[in-house]
Amino acid sequence: MSALRVLHLNTQFASMGGLEAVLRRHHEEDARFDLDSRIVVYYEPGIEGWPRARFLNFSDKTSIAQARSRQRSALSDFKVDVALYHTVWGVPYLADLDRSQRRVLMLHSDIPGLDRFLRSRLPWMDAVIGVSRTLLDRAAAAAPELRLGPERMHLAPYPVVPPPLPPRRNRDPEQPLVIGYCGRLVREQKRVERLVELVAHLDELGVRFRLELLGEGPERTALEASLPDRSRVIFHGRKSDAAYWDVLNSWDVMAFTSDYEGTPIALLEGLAAGVLPLHPELNCGGDHLAARVSPSLVFPAGDLKGAALALKTLANTPAGEWDALRTRAVAAVEPHLGDRYLSGIATFLKSLPHLPDRTKPPFPSRPWPVDHLAFSTLDRINSLKRRILGGGR
């Protein structure tokens, strides 16, 4: 049998982020699982070194007509069996151009407005993949009339591939607690400005600590100004390969201050290195994994004093108890190791062409001059419609 031709679609590909790292792994390894894959990237310019990725270079000034023209050109030489949407963005405008036999929506995170997006996007989909059971349950609840049975839903725990790591030394309670943050330095979703409040609460509680930030983003300058003590707050910037794992392997705890998450790749990599996760209660893959290590590692969302109290408890935890927590951390990440993610998705996608066709609604027509409006203008119009009417795309 010939390889299944799969089209991955997302807004980003080469930028820093867990989803983007997963897409790059698809680019590199799908062929091992008999998938002939291409990747359409909406919002990045062409980048050398990714021969199966097509970069469409959209911006806020791009119109629907321009976007549709670029996608047609990008896909003119590739016949698609299954289109795998890693984003809900653009589906009403562009999905009719994928020329696929089957469409799949993959849910990576609990984004704002997720239920609204699910209700509007799922009728055009044949199946759903979720990185956590919670996300799959959200899909089933958002569109119960679609009757998405188990043959059309797949749980795909995010993958992690740690290198051989040196044994961790016992933590000395007399030493400062090493707290890490790993990810984009942004307010949207990650809310990194909350780290300033977290540090203030740690000082109030008398916790001896060192905070290390691994990543880049527009909030770095403000954070450096708000947290000026370089003996206690270190900015590593963006690192990769061995340098990345060396930093990760030196941390005691990885802290998250997000408004929403799916299953953070950084959290999985930290678990593999024996780093304990401290995660807000968001009902997602991240806090579920943290609770498997210890319920005390989950704090009420937005409660930075509660997070600081949990860190104070950890700072005073005896070395023997740390060893037990680290053992549970490594055990929690075990289902995410190896090829399970890729092999599971490949098996699921190959099953879809054999399922009965689903009746799907037509894609919406757009009166002139909507196709010639910039995406930024459309966003403002749709936001106004939602405020006036509720719902909308």
Short mmCIF file of C-alpha atoms in Angstrom, two decimals:
data_model
loop_
_atom_site.label_atom_id
_atom_site.label_comp_id
_atom_site.label_asym_id
_atom_site.label_seq_id
_atom_site.Cartn_x
_atom_site.Cartn_y
_atom_site.Cartn_z
CA MET A 1 0.00 0.00 0.00
CA SER A 2 1.16 3.57 -0.71
CA ALA A 3 1.80 5.93 2.17
CA LEU A 4 -1.13 7.94 3.51
CA ARG A 5 -0.85 11.53 2.29
CA VAL A 6 -1.32 13.83 5.28
CA LEU A 7 -1.52 17.61 5.31
CA HIS A 8 -0.74 19.33 8.63
CA LEU A 9 -1.97 22.92 8.97
CA ASN A 10 -1.05 25.48 11.63
CA THR A 11 -0.39 29.18 12.08
CA GLN A 12 3.27 28.69 13.16
CA PHE A 13 5.99 26.08 12.65
CA ALA A 14 9.53 27.33 13.30
CA SER A 15 8.84 29.56 16.29
CA MET A 16 9.43 28.61 19.90
CA GLY A 17 6.60 26.64 21.49
CA GLY A 18 5.54 23.11 22.33
CA LEU A 19 3.11 22.71 19.45
CA GLU A 20 5.68 23.96 16.97
CA ALA A 21 8.23 21.46 18.31
CA VAL A 22 5.70 18.66 17.81
CA LEU A 23 5.04 19.78 14.22
CA ARG A 24 8.75 19.76 13.48
CA ARG A 25 8.88 16.21 14.76
CA HIS A 26 6.07 15.28 12.38
CA HIS A 27 8.10 16.83 9.55
CA GLU A 28 11.15 14.78 10.46
CA GLU A 29 9.58 11.44 11.39
CA ASP A 30 6.14 10.93 9.81
CA ALA A 31 7.71 8.94 6.99
CA ARG A 32 8.87 6.29 9.51
CA PHE A 33 5.19 5.55 10.12
CA ASP A 34 4.21 5.37 6.45
CA LEU A 35 2.84 8.92 6.27
CA ASP A 36 3.70 11.15 3.31
CA SER A 37 3.27 14.53 5.00
CA ARG A 38 3.29 18.18 4.04
CA ILE A 39 2.89 21.10 6.42
CA VAL A 40 1.13 24.36 5.59
CA VAL A 41 2.27 27.24 7.81
CA TYR A 42 0.04 30.29 7.67
CA TYR A 43 1.87 33.07 9.52
CA GLU A 44 5.58 32.60 8.82
CA PRO A 45 7.75 33.50 5.82
CA GLY A 46 9.69 30.89 3.90
CA ILE A 47 12.43 29.23 5.94
CA GLU A 48 15.18 27.07 4.47
CA GLY A 49 15.77 23.54 5.67
CA TRP A 50 12.15 22.34 5.84
CA PRO A 51 11.48 20.83 2.39
CA ARG A 52 8.00 19.49 3.22
CA ALA A 53 6.75 22.72 4.79
CA ARG A 54 4.97 25.39 2.75
CA PHE A 55 5.13 28.87 4.30
CA LEU A 56 2.29 31.21 3.26
CA ASN A 57 3.54 34.36 5.08
CA PHE A 58 0.16 35.73 6.11
CA SER A 59 -0.08 38.92 8.15
CA ASP A 60 -2.89 40.96 9.66
CA LYS A 61 -3.00 42.87 6.36
CA THR A 62 -3.54 39.73 4.26
CA SER A 63 -7.03 39.40 2.79
CA ILE A 64 -9.05 36.20 2.47
CA ALA A 65 -8.64 36.33 -1.32
CA GLN A 66 -4.84 36.61 -1.02
CA ALA A 67 -4.75 33.82 1.57
CA ARG A 68 -6.84 31.53 -0.62
CA SER A 69 -4.61 32.18 -3.62
CA ARG A 70 -1.46 31.33 -1.65
CA GLN A 71 -2.96 28.13 -0.25
CA ARG A 72 -4.09 26.97 -3.72
CA SER A 73 -0.55 27.47 -5.04
CA ALA A 74 1.03 25.71 -2.07
CA LEU A 75 -1.12 22.60 -2.51
CA SER A 76 -1.26 22.39 -6.29
CA ASP A 77 1.16 19.44 -6.44
CA PHE A 78 -0.06 17.41 -3.45
CA LYS A 79 -3.16 15.25 -3.33
CA VAL A 80 -4.39 15.03 0.27
CA ASP A 81 -5.89 11.95 1.92
CA VAL A 82 -6.24 13.43 5.43
CA ALA A 83 -6.00 17.09 6.46
CA LEU A 84 -4.97 17.49 10.10
CA TYR A 85 -5.81 20.92 11.50
CA HIS A 86 -3.64 21.85 14.47
CA THR A 87 -5.46 25.19 14.74
CA VAL A 88 -9.06 26.35 14.63
CA TRP A 89 -7.95 29.55 12.90
CA GLY A 90 -9.00 30.04 9.28
CA VAL A 91 -11.12 26.92 8.88
CA PRO A 92 -14.24 28.71 7.51
CA TYR A 93 -12.12 30.66 4.99
CA LEU A 94 -9.62 28.06 3.81
CA ALA A 95 -10.59 24.47 4.66
CA ASP A 96 -12.55 23.94 1.43
CA LEU A 97 -9.21 24.25 -0.41
CA ASP A 98 -7.53 21.27 1.28
CA ARG A 99 -9.13 18.80 -1.22
CA SER A 100 -8.93 16.09 1.42
CA GLN A 101 -10.95 12.92 1.81
CA ARG A 102 -11.03 13.36 5.58
CA ARG A 103 -10.50 16.30 7.95
CA VAL A 104 -9.32 16.03 11.55
CA LEU A 105 -9.20 18.72 14.22
CA MET A 106 -6.38 18.31 16.73
CA LEU A 107 -6.85 20.04 20.09
CA HIS A 108 -3.60 21.11 21.73
CA SER A 109 -4.82 23.56 24.36
CA ASP A 110 -7.83 25.05 26.10
CA ILE A 111 -7.75 28.33 24.20
CA PRO A 112 -10.15 31.20 25.00
CA GLY A 113 -13.49 30.61 23.26
CA LEU A 114 -12.74 26.92 22.67
CA ASP A 115 -16.35 25.74 23.04
CA ARG A 116 -17.52 28.34 20.52
CA PHE A 117 -14.83 27.30 18.05
CA LEU A 118 -15.69 23.63 18.53
CA ARG A 119 -19.36 24.20 17.82
CA SER A 120 -18.56 26.01 14.57
CA ARG A 121 -15.61 23.88 13.33
CA LEU A 122 -16.54 20.32 14.23
CA PRO A 123 -19.39 19.98 11.69
CA TRP A 124 -16.74 20.17 8.95
CA MET A 125 -14.52 17.53 10.59
CA ASP A 126 -14.50 13.74 10.37
CA ALA A 127 -12.60 13.13 13.60
CA VAL A 128 -10.90 14.75 16.60
CA ILE A 129 -7.52 14.21 18.25
CA GLY A 130 -6.82 15.59 21.73
CA VAL A 131 -3.64 15.74 23.76
CA SER A 132 -5.69 15.16 26.91
CA ARG A 133 -8.90 13.36 27.79
CA THR A 134 -10.33 16.67 29.03
CA LEU A 135 -10.05 18.20 25.55
CA LEU A 136 -11.75 15.21 23.93
CA ASP A 137 -14.56 15.44 26.46
CA ARG A 138 -14.94 19.14 25.61
CA ALA A 139 -15.29 18.27 21.93
CA ALA A 140 -17.93 15.63 22.59
CA ALA A 141 -19.91 18.00 24.83
CA ALA A 142 -19.68 20.93 22.41
CA ALA A 143 -21.28 19.04 19.51
CA PRO A 144 -23.26 16.09 20.89
CA GLU A 145 -25.45 15.98 17.79
CA LEU A 146 -22.43 14.84 15.73
CA ARG A 147 -22.25 11.60 17.73
CA LEU A 148 -18.47 11.34 17.52
CA GLY A 149 -17.90 7.76 18.60
CA PRO A 150 -14.60 6.28 19.78
CA GLU A 151 -13.64 5.39 16.21
CA ARG A 152 -13.55 9.13 15.45
CA MET A 153 -11.75 10.32 18.60
CA HIS A 154 -8.14 9.67 19.55
CA LEU A 155 -6.14 10.52 22.68
CA ALA A 156 -2.56 11.44 21.74
CA PRO A 157 -0.39 12.16 24.81
CA TYR A 158 2.32 14.63 23.78
CA PRO A 159 5.74 13.10 23.06
CA VAL A 160 8.99 13.81 24.82
CA VAL A 161 12.43 12.48 23.86
CA PRO A 162 14.94 13.23 26.62
CA PRO A 163 18.64 12.51 26.09
CA PRO A 164 20.54 10.35 28.58
CA LEU A 165 20.63 12.46 31.72
CA PRO A 166 23.09 12.29 34.63
CA PRO A 167 21.66 11.18 37.99
CA ARG A 168 20.19 13.97 40.06
CA ARG A 169 21.98 14.78 43.29
CA ASN A 170 19.93 14.83 46.47
CA ARG A 171 18.46 18.21 47.12
CA ASP A 172 20.02 19.99 50.11
CA PRO A 173 17.28 21.84 52.07
CA GLU A 174 19.97 24.28 53.21
CA GLN A 175 20.43 25.47 49.61
CA PRO A 176 18.11 27.93 47.81
CA LEU A 177 15.19 26.32 46.01
CA VAL A 178 15.85 26.49 42.25
CA ILE A 179 12.61 27.50 40.52
CA GLY A 180 12.48 27.44 36.73
CA TYR A 181 10.18 28.95 34.15
CA CYS A 182 10.40 27.50 30.64
CA GLY A 183 8.56 28.96 27.67
CA ARG A 184 7.72 32.13 25.81
CA LEU A 185 8.04 35.34 27.81
CA VAL A 186 4.58 36.66 26.95
CA ARG A 187 1.46 37.86 28.73
CA GLU A 188 -1.05 36.13 26.46
CA GLN A 189 -1.70 32.66 27.92
CA LYS A 190 1.60 32.40 29.85
CA ARG A 191 1.09 35.51 32.05
CA VAL A 192 4.78 35.76 32.86
CA GLU A 193 4.26 39.13 34.56
CA ARG A 194 2.81 37.13 37.47
CA LEU A 195 6.33 35.91 38.23
CA VAL A 196 7.01 39.34 39.73
CA GLU A 197 4.14 38.85 42.20
CA LEU A 198 5.32 35.30 42.92
CA VAL A 199 8.79 36.60 43.85
CA ALA A 200 7.25 39.23 46.16
CA HIS A 201 5.26 36.54 48.00
CA LEU A 202 8.35 34.31 48.29
CA ASP A 203 10.22 37.20 49.90
CA GLU A 204 7.34 37.83 52.32
CA LEU A 205 7.45 34.16 53.34
CA GLY A 206 11.22 34.17 53.76
CA VAL A 207 11.85 31.51 51.10
CA ARG A 208 15.44 31.29 49.88
CA PHE A 209 15.27 30.72 46.14
CA ARG A 210 16.81 31.27 42.73
CA LEU A 211 14.49 31.90 39.78
CA GLU A 212 15.74 30.94 36.31
CA LEU A 213 13.90 31.81 33.10
CA LEU A 214 14.53 29.75 29.99
CA GLY A 215 13.05 31.33 26.87
CA GLU A 216 12.57 34.59 25.00
CA GLY A 217 9.72 36.96 24.31
CA PRO A 218 8.52 40.56 24.37
CA GLU A 219 8.12 40.65 28.17
CA ARG A 220 11.79 39.96 28.88
CA THR A 221 12.80 43.62 29.16
CA ALA A 222 10.00 44.41 31.61
CA LEU A 223 10.79 41.32 33.69
CA GLU A 224 14.49 42.19 33.82
CA ALA A 225 13.59 45.66 35.09
CA SER A 226 11.10 44.33 37.69
CA LEU A 227 13.43 41.56 38.86
CA PRO A 228 16.87 43.24 38.87
CA ASP A 229 18.72 41.02 41.40
CA ARG A 230 20.88 38.83 39.12
CA SER A 231 22.10 36.82 42.10
CA ARG A 232 18.56 35.44 42.45
CA VAL A 233 16.96 35.86 39.01
CA ILE A 234 18.74 34.53 35.92
CA PHE A 235 17.62 34.97 32.31
CA HIS A 236 19.06 32.17 30.16
CA GLY A 237 17.41 33.21 26.91
CA ARG A 238 16.62 30.53 24.39
CA LYS A 239 18.73 27.37 24.46
CA SER A 240 18.57 24.09 22.59
CA ASP A 241 19.93 20.55 22.60
CA ALA A 242 22.43 19.75 25.37
CA ALA A 243 22.52 23.32 26.70
CA TYR A 244 18.75 23.28 27.15
CA TRP A 245 18.75 19.99 29.06
CA ASP A 246 21.71 21.09 31.22
CA VAL A 247 19.65 24.02 32.51
CA LEU A 248 16.51 21.92 32.97
CA ASN A 249 18.43 19.25 34.86
CA SER A 250 19.62 21.81 37.42
CA TRP A 251 16.12 22.89 38.53
CA ASP A 252 14.14 21.67 41.50
CA VAL A 253 10.72 22.97 40.39
CA MET A 254 9.19 24.25 37.15
CA ALA A 255 6.52 26.88 37.78
CA PHE A 256 3.60 27.80 35.52
CA THR A 257 1.46 30.93 35.92
CA SER A 258 -0.73 30.49 32.83
CA ASP A 259 -4.35 31.39 32.20
CA TYR A 260 -4.83 28.28 30.04
CA GLU A 261 -2.77 25.31 28.91
CA GLY A 262 -3.03 21.93 27.25
CA THR A 263 -0.19 19.59 28.16
CA PRO A 264 2.94 21.76 28.16
CA ILE A 265 5.89 20.11 26.44
CA ALA A 266 8.22 21.89 28.86
CA LEU A 267 6.40 20.27 31.77
CA LEU A 268 6.88 16.82 30.24
CA GLU A 269 10.57 17.46 29.63
CA GLY A 270 10.94 18.68 33.19
CA LEU A 271 9.26 15.55 34.54
CA ALA A 272 11.66 13.41 32.49
CA ALA A 273 14.54 15.26 34.19
CA GLY A 274 13.03 14.80 37.65
CA VAL A 275 11.88 18.43 37.93
CA LEU A 276 8.69 18.85 39.97
CA PRO A 277 5.89 20.82 38.25
CA LEU A 278 3.98 23.58 40.04
CA HIS A 279 0.84 24.23 37.98
CA PRO A 280 -2.36 26.27 38.35
CA GLU A 281 -5.63 24.37 38.51
CA LEU A 282 -6.92 24.67 34.93
CA ASN A 283 -8.46 21.23 34.35
CA CYS A 284 -5.95 20.39 31.63
CA GLY A 285 -3.20 17.89 30.97
CA GLY A 286 -0.68 20.03 32.86
CA ASP A 287 -2.36 20.17 36.25
CA HIS A 288 -3.53 16.56 35.96
CA LEU A 289 0.10 15.45 35.57
CA ALA A 290 1.26 17.68 38.43
CA ALA A 291 -1.42 16.18 40.68
CA ARG A 292 -0.17 12.68 39.82
CA VAL A 293 3.16 13.65 41.33
CA SER A 294 1.50 15.33 44.34
CA PRO A 295 -1.80 17.20 44.81
CA SER A 296 0.18 19.86 46.68
CA LEU A 297 1.79 20.85 43.35
CA VAL A 298 -1.49 22.26 42.02
CA PHE A 299 -2.57 25.72 43.25
CA PRO A 300 -5.75 27.73 42.55
CA ALA A 301 -5.48 29.56 39.22
CA GLY A 302 -4.25 33.12 39.69
CA ASP A 303 -3.42 32.59 43.39
CA LEU A 304 0.26 33.51 43.46
CA LYS A 305 0.36 33.54 47.26
CA GLY A 306 -0.90 29.95 47.19
CA ALA A 307 1.83 29.10 44.71
CA ALA A 308 4.42 30.70 46.99
CA LEU A 309 3.14 28.72 50.00
CA ALA A 310 3.48 25.49 47.99
CA LEU A 311 7.06 26.45 47.12
CA LYS A 312 7.82 27.20 50.77
CA THR A 313 6.65 23.70 51.68
CA LEU A 314 8.86 22.22 48.97
CA ALA A 315 11.85 24.25 50.14
CA ASN A 316 11.50 22.66 53.56
CA THR A 317 10.92 19.12 52.29
CA PRO A 318 13.56 16.59 53.48
CA ALA A 319 15.84 15.01 50.92
CA GLY A 320 14.23 11.56 51.24
CA GLU A 321 10.81 12.95 50.38
CA TRP A 322 12.30 14.78 47.40
CA ASP A 323 13.59 11.48 46.07
CA ALA A 324 10.10 9.98 46.28
CA LEU A 325 8.59 12.99 44.48
CA ARG A 326 11.19 12.80 41.72
CA THR A 327 10.49 9.10 41.27
CA ARG A 328 6.78 9.88 40.83
CA ALA A 329 7.65 12.66 38.37
CA VAL A 330 9.61 10.30 36.14
CA ALA A 331 6.84 7.68 36.38
CA ALA A 332 4.19 10.26 35.39
CA VAL A 333 5.91 11.04 32.10
CA GLU A 334 6.41 7.39 31.08
CA PRO A 335 3.33 7.24 28.75
CA HIS A 336 4.80 10.17 26.78
CA LEU A 337 8.16 8.57 25.97
CA GLY A 338 9.27 6.95 22.74
CA ASP A 339 7.19 6.60 19.58
CA ARG A 340 3.75 6.18 21.13
CA TYR A 341 2.52 9.60 20.02
CA LEU A 342 3.54 9.27 16.37
CA SER A 343 2.62 5.62 15.98
CA GLY A 344 -0.78 6.18 17.61
CA ILE A 345 -1.64 9.13 15.38
CA ALA A 346 -0.48 7.27 12.27
CA THR A 347 -2.65 4.24 13.08
CA PHE A 348 -5.65 6.47 13.78
CA LEU A 349 -5.28 8.54 10.59
CA LYS A 350 -4.93 5.39 8.48
CA SER A 351 -8.24 4.13 9.86
CA LEU A 352 -10.24 7.19 8.81
CA PRO A 353 -10.54 6.57 5.04
CA HIS A 354 -12.29 3.27 5.85
CA LEU A 355 -15.01 4.96 7.92
CA PRO A 356 -18.34 5.97 6.36
CA ASP A 357 -18.52 9.48 4.94
CA ARG A 358 -20.05 12.09 7.22
CA THR A 359 -22.55 14.59 5.87
CA LYS A 360 -21.01 18.03 6.29
CA PRO A 361 -22.55 21.47 5.89
CA PRO A 362 -21.42 23.68 3.01
CA PHE A 363 -18.79 26.26 3.75
CA PRO A 364 -20.18 29.76 4.25
CA SER A 365 -20.54 32.06 1.29
CA ARG A 366 -19.08 35.54 1.70
CA PRO A 367 -20.69 38.53 0.01
CA TRP A 368 -18.51 41.05 -1.76
CA PRO A 369 -16.27 42.67 -0.56
CA VAL A 370 -15.58 40.38 2.44
CA ASP A 371 -12.88 38.34 0.65
CA HIS A 372 -10.93 41.54 0.03
CA LEU A 373 -10.88 42.70 3.64
CA ALA A 374 -7.73 42.27 5.74
CA PHE A 375 -7.81 39.67 8.52
CA SER A 376 -7.39 42.45 11.10
CA THR A 377 -10.55 44.14 9.78
CA LEU A 378 -12.44 40.84 9.80
CA ASP A 379 -11.37 40.21 13.40
CA ARG A 380 -12.79 43.56 14.47
CA ILE A 381 -16.05 42.91 12.61
CA ASN A 382 -16.44 39.40 14.07
CA SER A 383 -15.64 40.66 17.57
CA LEU A 384 -18.34 43.32 17.22
CA LYS A 385 -20.84 40.72 15.92
CA ARG A 386 -20.15 38.48 18.93
CA ARG A 387 -20.69 41.34 21.34
CA ILE A 388 -23.98 42.30 19.68
CA LEU A 389 -25.37 38.89 18.75
CA GLY A 390 -23.35 36.36 20.74
CA GLY A 391 -21.68 33.31 19.16
CA GLY A 392 -20.29 33.78 15.67
CA ARG A 393 -17.13 32.48 14.04
#
